[in-house]
Short mmCIF file of C-alpha atoms in Angstrom, two decimals:
data_model
loop_
_atom_site.label_atom_id
_atom_site.label_comp_id
_atom_site.label_asym_id
_atom_site.label_seq_id
_atom_site.Cartn_x
_atom_site.Cartn_y
_atom_site.Cartn_z
CA MET A 1 -24.97 -0.05 1.24
CA LYS A 2 -23.30 0.30 -1.91
CA LEU A 3 -18.72 0.31 -2.57
CA ALA A 4 -17.10 0.90 -5.29
CA VAL A 5 -13.80 -0.03 -6.05
CA VAL A 6 -11.83 2.27 -8.13
CA GLY A 7 -9.02 0.13 -10.11
CA GLY A 8 -11.44 -2.13 -9.99
CA GLY A 9 -9.72 -4.72 -13.55
CA SER A 10 -7.38 -4.52 -12.12
CA THR A 11 -5.91 -8.97 -11.35
CA TYR A 12 -6.22 -8.01 -7.33
CA THR A 13 -9.21 -7.55 -7.26
CA PRO A 14 -10.98 -11.17 -7.43
CA GLU A 15 -9.12 -11.17 -3.63
CA LEU A 16 -10.79 -8.53 -3.21
CA VAL A 17 -13.92 -9.83 -3.93
CA ASP A 18 -13.81 -13.18 -2.07
CA GLY A 19 -13.00 -10.99 1.21
CA PHE A 20 -16.14 -9.02 0.74
CA ALA A 21 -17.72 -12.06 0.42
CA ARG A 22 -17.02 -14.40 2.85
CA LEU A 23 -16.95 -11.80 5.63
CA ARG A 24 -20.27 -10.68 4.61
CA ASP A 25 -21.97 -10.71 8.13
CA THR A 26 -18.65 -8.10 8.64
CA LEU A 27 -19.42 -6.41 6.26
CA ALA A 28 -23.02 -6.39 4.61
CA ILE A 29 -22.79 -5.02 0.72
CA SER A 30 -25.45 -4.65 -1.55
CA GLU A 31 -24.27 -3.35 -4.61
CA LEU A 32 -19.96 -3.98 -5.70
CA VAL A 33 -19.40 -1.38 -8.32
CA LEU A 34 -17.02 -2.86 -10.78
CA VAL A 35 -14.96 1.00 -11.95
CA ASP A 36 -11.91 0.75 -15.35
CA PRO A 37 -11.09 2.46 -18.71
CA ALA A 38 -10.49 -0.74 -19.12
CA ALA A 39 -13.29 -2.76 -20.80
CA ASP A 40 -11.65 -6.50 -21.63
CA ARG A 41 -9.37 -6.54 -18.48
CA LEU A 42 -13.25 -4.97 -16.38
CA GLU A 43 -15.29 -8.02 -18.17
CA LEU A 44 -13.47 -11.02 -17.21
CA VAL A 45 -12.88 -9.52 -13.02
CA GLY A 46 -16.39 -8.69 -13.41
CA GLY A 47 -17.15 -12.16 -14.84
CA LEU A 48 -15.98 -14.43 -12.09
CA ALA A 49 -16.07 -11.92 -9.48
CA ARG A 50 -20.61 -11.93 -9.81
CA ARG A 51 -18.73 -16.00 -10.12
CA ILE A 52 -17.18 -15.74 -6.46
CA PHE A 53 -20.00 -14.08 -4.85
CA ALA A 54 -22.88 -16.78 -6.69
CA ARG A 55 -19.95 -18.83 -5.77
CA GLN A 56 -20.40 -18.59 -1.16
CA GLY A 57 -24.32 -17.60 -1.63
CA HIS A 58 -24.21 -14.16 -0.75
CA PRO A 59 -27.13 -11.69 -2.06
CA GLY A 60 -25.52 -8.74 -3.01
CA ARG A 61 -25.06 -7.11 -6.79
CA ILE A 62 -21.83 -6.39 -8.51
CA THR A 63 -21.99 -4.66 -11.65
CA THR A 64 -19.24 -3.68 -13.97
CA THR A 65 -18.13 0.42 -15.59
CA SER A 66 -16.75 2.94 -17.01
CA ASP A 67 -17.97 5.80 -16.40
CA LEU A 68 -16.30 7.34 -12.46
CA ASP A 69 -19.20 9.37 -12.17
CA ALA A 70 -22.17 6.92 -12.59
CA GLY A 71 -20.18 4.26 -10.48
CA VAL A 72 -19.27 6.20 -7.57
CA GLU A 73 -22.53 8.14 -7.59
CA GLY A 74 -24.34 7.11 -3.59
CA ALA A 75 -21.88 5.00 -3.33
CA ASP A 76 -20.99 5.21 0.82
CA ALA A 77 -17.52 3.67 0.01
CA VAL A 78 -14.47 4.42 -2.39
CA LEU A 79 -12.11 2.35 -3.19
CA LEU A 80 -9.10 3.22 -4.91
CA GLN A 81 -6.68 0.30 -6.10
CA LEU A 82 -5.41 2.27 -9.29
CA ARG A 83 -2.07 1.45 -10.94
CA VAL A 84 -1.39 5.32 -13.47
CA GLY A 85 0.82 3.71 -16.45
CA GLY A 86 0.07 0.34 -16.23
CA GLN A 87 2.79 -2.85 -15.51
CA ALA A 88 4.93 -0.94 -18.34
CA ALA A 89 4.84 1.41 -16.05
CA ARG A 90 6.28 0.38 -12.99
CA GLU A 91 9.14 -1.43 -15.24
CA ARG A 92 10.57 1.48 -16.35
CA ASP A 93 10.40 2.59 -12.36
CA GLU A 94 12.24 -0.36 -11.08
CA THR A 95 15.12 0.09 -13.53
CA TRP A 96 15.34 3.10 -14.95
CA PRO A 97 17.25 4.17 -11.19
CA LEU A 98 18.90 1.16 -11.28
CA GLU A 99 21.84 3.70 -14.39
CA CYS A 100 22.58 5.94 -11.84
CA GLY A 101 23.04 2.44 -8.86
CA CYS A 102 20.24 3.81 -6.94
CA VAL A 103 17.30 1.02 -6.33
CA GLY A 104 14.69 0.12 -8.70
CA GLN A 105 11.38 0.15 -6.80
CA GLU A 106 8.03 1.27 -7.57
CA THR A 107 6.70 2.23 -4.05
CA THR A 108 10.03 3.76 -3.27
CA GLY A 109 13.29 5.85 -3.94
CA ALA A 110 13.23 7.28 -7.10
CA GLY A 111 10.59 4.96 -8.70
CA GLY A 112 8.35 5.61 -5.78
CA LEU A 113 8.97 9.70 -6.64
CA ALA A 114 7.93 8.70 -9.91
CA LYS A 115 4.17 6.42 -9.43
CA ALA A 116 3.47 9.08 -7.29
CA LEU A 117 3.97 12.57 -9.99
CA ARG A 118 2.04 10.24 -12.49
CA THR A 119 -0.73 9.70 -9.51
CA VAL A 120 -1.61 12.40 -7.22
CA PRO A 121 -3.33 14.20 -9.24
CA VAL A 122 -5.36 11.35 -10.98
CA VAL A 123 -6.38 10.59 -7.75
CA LEU A 124 -6.63 14.42 -6.74
CA ASP A 125 -10.02 13.84 -9.71
CA ILE A 126 -11.39 10.93 -8.66
CA ALA A 127 -11.96 12.77 -5.77
CA GLU A 128 -13.08 15.45 -5.99
CA ARG A 129 -15.58 13.78 -8.93
CA VAL A 130 -16.89 11.28 -5.69
CA ARG A 131 -17.05 13.92 -2.80
CA ARG A 132 -19.84 16.49 -5.56
CA ALA A 133 -21.46 12.44 -5.99
CA ASN A 134 -21.73 11.80 -2.60
CA PRO A 135 -19.57 13.67 0.04
CA ASP A 136 -20.76 11.53 2.38
CA ALA A 137 -18.35 8.73 1.10
CA TRP A 138 -14.97 7.33 2.72
CA ILE A 139 -11.87 6.83 -0.26
CA ILE A 140 -10.15 3.85 1.03
CA ASP A 141 -6.92 4.32 -0.43
CA PHE A 142 -4.47 1.39 -1.55
CA THR A 143 -2.59 3.22 -4.16
CA ASN A 144 0.83 3.31 -3.97
CA PRO A 145 2.68 5.28 -2.97
CA VAL A 146 -0.10 4.59 -0.12
CA GLY A 147 1.49 7.57 2.28
CA ILE A 148 1.55 10.05 -0.01
CA VAL A 149 -1.24 9.79 -1.50
CA THR A 150 -3.00 9.55 1.50
CA ARG A 151 -1.62 12.94 2.20
CA ALA A 152 -2.54 14.21 -0.27
CA LEU A 153 -6.15 13.27 0.12
CA LEU A 154 -6.16 14.64 3.38
CA GLN A 155 -4.75 17.87 2.13
CA ALA A 156 -8.02 18.51 -0.35
CA GLY A 157 -9.96 17.78 2.23
CA HIS A 158 -11.42 14.32 1.17
CA LYS A 159 -12.87 12.43 4.28
CA ALA A 160 -10.18 9.98 3.52
CA VAL A 161 -7.56 6.58 5.24
CA GLY A 162 -5.18 5.33 3.88
CA LEU A 163 -4.52 0.89 3.98
CA CYS A 164 -1.20 -1.45 3.22
CA ASN A 165 -0.86 -5.41 4.01
CA VAL A 166 1.77 -5.57 5.76
CA ALA A 167 0.85 -5.29 9.35
CA ILE A 168 -2.20 -7.59 8.85
CA GLY A 169 0.64 -10.18 6.72
CA PHE A 170 2.93 -9.64 10.17
CA GLN A 171 -0.01 -10.52 12.51
CA ARG A 172 -0.76 -13.71 10.21
CA LYS A 173 2.60 -14.48 10.42
CA PHE A 174 2.81 -14.30 13.91
CA ALA A 175 -0.38 -15.87 14.71
CA ALA A 176 0.66 -19.20 13.04
CA LEU A 177 4.17 -18.74 14.37
CA LEU A 178 2.86 -18.30 17.59
CA ASP A 179 -0.06 -21.22 17.78
CA VAL A 180 -2.84 -18.30 18.32
CA ALA A 181 -6.12 -17.11 16.66
CA PRO A 182 -4.46 -13.23 14.13
CA GLY A 183 -7.00 -11.61 16.13
CA ALA A 184 -5.56 -12.73 19.88
CA VAL A 185 -2.38 -10.25 17.63
CA HIS A 186 -1.50 -6.88 18.85
CA LEU A 187 1.52 -4.54 16.65
CA ASP A 188 2.47 -2.33 17.79
CA HIS A 189 3.21 -1.20 14.60
CA VAL A 190 5.12 2.34 14.29
CA GLY A 191 6.58 4.57 10.82
CA LEU A 192 5.76 4.99 7.63
CA ASN A 193 3.89 3.17 4.93
CA HIS A 194 6.45 1.19 3.89
CA LEU A 195 8.93 2.43 6.93
CA THR A 196 7.16 0.61 8.89
CA TRP A 197 9.25 -1.95 12.86
CA GLU A 198 6.73 -3.50 14.65
CA LEU A 199 8.42 -2.39 18.54
CA GLY A 200 6.13 -5.40 20.29
CA VAL A 201 4.43 -8.29 19.26
CA ARG A 202 1.37 -8.57 21.84
CA LEU A 203 -0.82 -11.61 23.22
CA GLY A 204 -4.15 -10.23 23.86
CA GLY A 205 -4.87 -5.92 22.54
CA PRO A 206 -1.99 -3.64 22.92
CA GLU A 207 -1.93 -4.00 27.09
CA GLY A 208 -1.49 -7.50 26.41
CA GLU A 209 2.00 -9.40 27.44
CA ASN A 210 5.06 -8.09 24.27
CA VAL A 211 6.40 -11.52 23.22
CA LEU A 212 8.07 -10.21 20.24
CA PRO A 213 11.80 -11.91 21.90
CA ARG A 214 9.97 -15.34 22.45
CA LEU A 215 9.07 -15.13 18.50
CA LEU A 216 12.78 -13.72 17.19
CA ALA A 217 14.38 -16.58 20.15
CA GLU A 218 12.45 -19.60 18.23
CA HIS A 219 11.02 -18.51 15.46
CA GLY A 220 14.06 -15.50 14.03
CA ASP A 221 15.21 -18.13 11.49
CA ALA A 222 11.85 -17.87 9.29
CA VAL A 223 11.06 -14.06 10.12
CA ALA A 224 14.50 -12.93 8.85
CA ASP A 225 14.42 -15.35 5.65
CA ASP A 226 10.41 -14.29 4.94
CA LEU A 227 12.05 -10.65 5.45
CA ARG A 228 15.68 -11.52 3.10
CA LEU A 229 17.93 -9.49 6.57
CA PRO A 230 20.13 -11.72 7.98
CA ARG A 231 18.35 -12.68 11.64
CA ARG A 232 22.09 -11.75 13.40
CA LEU A 233 20.00 -7.81 12.24
CA LEU A 234 16.92 -8.42 14.14
CA ASP A 235 18.52 -9.84 16.65
CA ARG A 236 20.43 -6.43 17.27
CA LEU A 237 17.88 -4.38 16.07
CA GLY A 238 15.15 -6.22 18.60
CA VAL A 239 12.53 -5.49 16.84
CA VAL A 240 11.17 -6.62 14.00
CA PRO A 241 11.85 -3.71 10.32
CA SER A 242 9.33 -4.48 7.60
CA TYR A 243 10.43 -6.28 4.07
CA TYR A 244 10.74 -2.63 2.95
CA LEU A 245 13.46 -1.48 5.32
CA ARG A 246 15.68 -4.41 3.28
CA TYR A 247 16.65 -1.46 1.09
CA PHE A 248 18.02 0.96 3.38
CA TYR A 249 19.64 -1.85 5.32
CA GLY A 250 21.00 -2.92 3.02
CA HIS A 251 20.74 -1.35 -0.48
CA ASP A 252 23.78 -1.95 -2.30
CA ALA A 253 23.71 -5.50 -2.22
CA VAL A 254 19.64 -5.11 -3.64
CA VAL A 255 20.98 -2.86 -6.53
CA ARG A 256 23.73 -5.94 -7.48
CA GLU A 257 21.09 -8.39 -7.18
CA LEU A 258 18.82 -6.63 -9.29
CA ALA A 259 20.93 -6.13 -11.91
CA THR A 260 20.96 -9.39 -12.49
CA LYS A 261 17.31 -10.26 -12.88
CA PRO A 262 13.86 -9.75 -14.08
CA SER A 263 12.49 -6.70 -12.94
CA ARG A 264 9.60 -7.29 -10.80
CA ALA A 265 7.27 -5.20 -12.99
CA ALA A 266 7.65 -8.09 -15.68
CA GLU A 267 7.18 -11.01 -13.78
CA VAL A 268 3.56 -9.55 -12.23
CA ALA A 269 3.07 -9.04 -15.82
CA ALA A 270 3.42 -12.04 -17.27
CA MET A 271 1.59 -13.75 -14.17
CA GLU A 272 -0.87 -11.29 -14.72
CA ARG A 273 -1.38 -12.54 -18.03
CA ARG A 274 -2.44 -15.94 -16.19
CA LEU A 275 -4.69 -14.77 -13.87
CA LEU A 276 -6.71 -13.14 -16.70
CA ALA A 277 -6.63 -16.10 -19.15
CA MET A 278 -7.69 -17.73 -16.03
CA TYR A 279 -10.93 -15.33 -14.71
CA GLY A 280 -11.93 -15.76 -18.45
CA ASP A 281 -12.40 -19.13 -17.60
CA PRO A 282 -16.34 -20.03 -17.05
CA ALA A 283 -15.55 -22.50 -15.55
CA LEU A 284 -13.86 -20.51 -12.99
CA ASP A 285 -15.55 -19.85 -9.56
CA GLU A 286 -13.15 -19.37 -7.43
CA LYS A 287 -9.51 -16.30 -6.92
CA PRO A 288 -7.36 -19.04 -8.20
CA ALA A 289 -4.14 -20.19 -5.66
CA LEU A 290 -1.75 -19.03 -9.38
CA LEU A 291 -3.64 -14.51 -6.98
CA ALA A 292 -1.73 -15.38 -3.64
CA GLU A 293 2.12 -15.15 -5.41
CA ARG A 294 0.45 -11.86 -7.17
CA GLY A 295 0.95 -9.79 -3.77
CA GLY A 296 -1.27 -7.94 -2.21
CA ALA A 297 -2.14 -11.04 0.87
CA PHE A 298 -5.08 -10.78 2.90
CA TYR A 299 -5.67 -6.46 1.80
CA SER A 300 -9.66 -8.37 2.11
CA GLU A 301 -9.60 -8.69 5.23
CA ALA A 302 -8.06 -5.60 5.71
CA ALA A 303 -10.50 -3.98 3.78
CA VAL A 304 -13.36 -5.48 4.94
CA ASP A 305 -12.12 -4.46 8.32
CA LEU A 306 -11.44 -0.47 7.41
CA ALA A 307 -14.42 -0.28 5.92
CA ALA A 308 -16.65 -2.49 7.85
CA SER A 309 -15.59 0.33 11.13
CA LEU A 310 -15.50 3.75 8.80
CA LEU A 311 -19.66 2.50 7.69
CA GLY A 312 -20.68 2.15 11.54
CA ASP A 313 -21.85 -1.42 10.49
CA GLY A 314 -18.73 -3.12 12.68
CA GLY A 315 -15.08 -3.76 12.36
CA SER A 316 -11.93 -4.13 15.00
CA PRO A 317 -11.78 -1.20 17.32
CA VAL A 318 -8.12 -1.14 16.61
CA GLN A 319 -6.66 -1.37 13.63
CA VAL A 320 -4.00 -0.80 11.11
CA VAL A 321 -4.25 2.63 9.31
CA ASN A 322 -2.29 5.44 7.55
CA THR A 323 -3.91 8.90 8.48
CA TYR A 324 -2.73 12.37 10.21
CA ASN A 325 -0.22 11.83 12.63
CA ASN A 326 -1.30 14.92 15.42
CA GLY A 327 0.73 14.54 18.03
CA THR A 328 1.64 10.73 17.50
CA LEU A 329 5.19 11.43 16.60
CA PRO A 330 6.64 14.29 18.86
CA PHE A 331 9.69 14.97 16.05
CA LEU A 332 7.10 15.48 13.14
CA ALA A 333 4.29 18.59 11.98
CA ASP A 334 0.51 17.11 13.22
CA ASP A 335 -0.11 16.98 8.82
CA ALA A 336 2.40 14.39 8.61
CA VAL A 337 0.47 11.00 7.11
CA ILE A 338 2.30 7.65 9.26
CA GLU A 339 1.68 4.67 9.68
CA VAL A 340 0.20 3.43 12.82
CA GLN A 341 -2.56 1.28 15.61
CA ALA A 342 -5.29 3.86 16.05
CA ARG A 343 -9.19 3.45 17.43
CA MET A 344 -11.04 2.96 14.60
CA ASP A 345 -14.99 3.89 14.39
CA LYS A 346 -17.85 6.11 11.37
CA SER A 347 -15.87 9.35 12.09
CA GLY A 348 -12.61 8.68 11.60
CA PRO A 349 -9.06 7.06 12.24
CA VAL A 350 -7.47 8.43 16.70
CA PRO A 351 -3.88 6.73 16.47
CA LEU A 352 -3.06 5.46 19.67
CA PRO A 353 -0.41 7.04 21.28
CA VAL A 354 3.62 5.78 20.47
CA PRO A 355 5.87 5.17 23.14
CA ALA A 356 9.08 7.00 22.54
CA LEU A 357 10.85 6.01 19.19
CA ASP A 358 15.11 4.92 19.28
CA PRO A 359 16.31 8.09 16.93
CA LEU A 360 17.12 4.84 14.85
CA TYR A 361 14.33 3.84 13.50
CA ALA A 362 12.44 8.37 14.47
CA GLY A 363 15.80 9.69 12.74
CA LEU A 364 14.71 7.48 9.50
CA ILE A 365 10.91 8.42 9.31
CA ALA A 366 11.32 12.33 9.49
CA ASN A 367 14.03 11.72 6.98
CA VAL A 368 10.98 9.86 4.92
CA SER A 369 8.77 12.03 5.58
CA ALA A 370 10.48 14.81 4.38
CA TYR A 371 11.25 13.14 1.42
CA GLU A 372 7.17 12.72 1.34
CA ASP A 373 6.69 16.65 2.20
CA LEU A 374 8.87 17.42 -1.21
CA ALA A 375 7.27 14.51 -3.18
CA LEU A 376 3.79 16.51 -2.94
CA GLU A 377 4.75 19.63 -3.87
CA ALA A 378 6.49 18.04 -6.37
CA ALA A 379 3.57 15.94 -7.40
CA LEU A 380 1.21 19.77 -7.10
CA ARG A 381 2.75 21.45 -8.90
CA GLY A 382 5.06 20.40 -10.70
CA GLY A 383 8.76 21.23 -12.36
CA ARG A 384 11.61 20.25 -12.11
CA ASP A 385 13.26 21.64 -9.80
CA ARG A 386 11.28 20.30 -7.22
CA VAL A 387 11.58 16.47 -8.47
CA PHE A 388 15.67 17.28 -7.65
CA ARG A 389 15.00 18.35 -4.71
CA ALA A 390 13.07 15.54 -3.28
CA LEU A 391 15.48 13.13 -4.78
CA LEU A 392 18.31 15.17 -3.09
CA ALA A 393 16.57 14.62 0.38
CA HIS A 394 15.49 10.86 -0.23
CA PRO A 395 18.17 8.14 1.29
CA LEU A 396 18.33 6.45 -0.81
CA VAL A 397 19.59 9.03 -3.47
CA GLY A 398 21.29 11.91 -1.89
CA GLN A 399 24.17 12.29 -3.67
CA TYR A 400 23.36 15.95 -6.08
CA ASP A 401 24.89 13.68 -9.07
CA HIS A 402 22.16 10.49 -8.64
CA ALA A 403 19.84 13.25 -8.17
CA GLU A 404 20.55 15.04 -10.84
CA GLY A 405 20.63 11.40 -13.25
CA LEU A 406 17.55 10.48 -11.75
CA THR A 407 16.33 13.39 -12.26
CA ASP A 408 16.24 13.26 -16.32
CA ARG A 409 15.51 9.79 -16.36
CA LEU A 410 12.01 10.37 -14.41
CA LEU A 411 10.86 12.82 -17.00
CA ALA A 412 12.21 10.80 -19.58
CA HIS A 413 9.73 8.45 -18.42
CA ASN A 414 6.68 9.76 -18.00
CA ARG A 415 6.50 12.88 -19.95
CA GLU A 416 3.22 11.71 -21.45
CA HIS A 417 1.65 10.81 -17.31
CA LEU A 418 3.59 15.23 -16.70
CA SER A 419 1.03 17.74 -17.53
CA TRP A 420 3.87 19.78 -16.98
CA ALA A 421 6.84 18.09 -17.80
#
């Protein structure tokens, strides 16, 4: 089995490689190809990847290339983890929205729209080249904003599934708090990518006992601290929102906070420099502890599980993925992309039924899904007015003067990545 990772020069990649090495009984890889145009980073990451495989006795071969077509040739699955514009673009995404009093974040709000506009055309070009090389290959998208990117891929007819590590992170944390094995925890995970709620925490599977009330009663402070949301909010909701709901439920406080400290992008860029220096050490043959601070925890385990299911080689029968709605949430269009638990096999995901949602959650999901419609239209067709419409629709923007100012700034900071601008 051959897998290709586009964006293989990312500092995330050793996390992914470590998972492939540890979980080789779940996903038997004969060749792993790391594809990236940044040859200097690719050499460092590729060297460490080979040493990780060697240390753990994995028999698979790891190769590196800057040639996308050669890298994806014959691949059974292609994982996308790219960042168009690099950390420099991310830092801009997190900075200029603050000038208009709006959250600066790389996956939602105005910064998330900028990332979508830069990313969707590049991903679609990659996907077309994958289809020409091997039309049966699955595309697993970890590239943010995952919901919009996955929808672009699906609408273009690609065999694609979106993946995020939020759900598996909750599963692991809840399992530790409950002192049970992670596999015993099933989440009633509902929403859109980076806009989800855990409506239930069940032991033993989708029909198991819901222990979320007990979890909140006994461990609510720990959960709230991790989310950086007040405990009283969790108690009133009776559910666990994802970390990203902080940008919606506490928008103005977050804006004030972000204006007083360095951007997350600046922190990550400094961390990446340290990580790349470590990766160049020929004695290092495992992922360094610092990588846990980079983000993407448990990404490798989720990716292995998903790839194993799609390629018919195993994997969990139910997983959280991003895929077409197809009636799962009746208030959304069938071709909206949602993030829910789904039955998994080599034919792809089939979402599990979801109970009727409280309007408190359904309303915000519908609003952000409508924004994603407009964001994808802007990414595919370009145009200042389409950018403005998407920003005006986003609940983190919503006011015409903010939308005007953000449109101007978005275009000014992204012209080199937007062919139509």
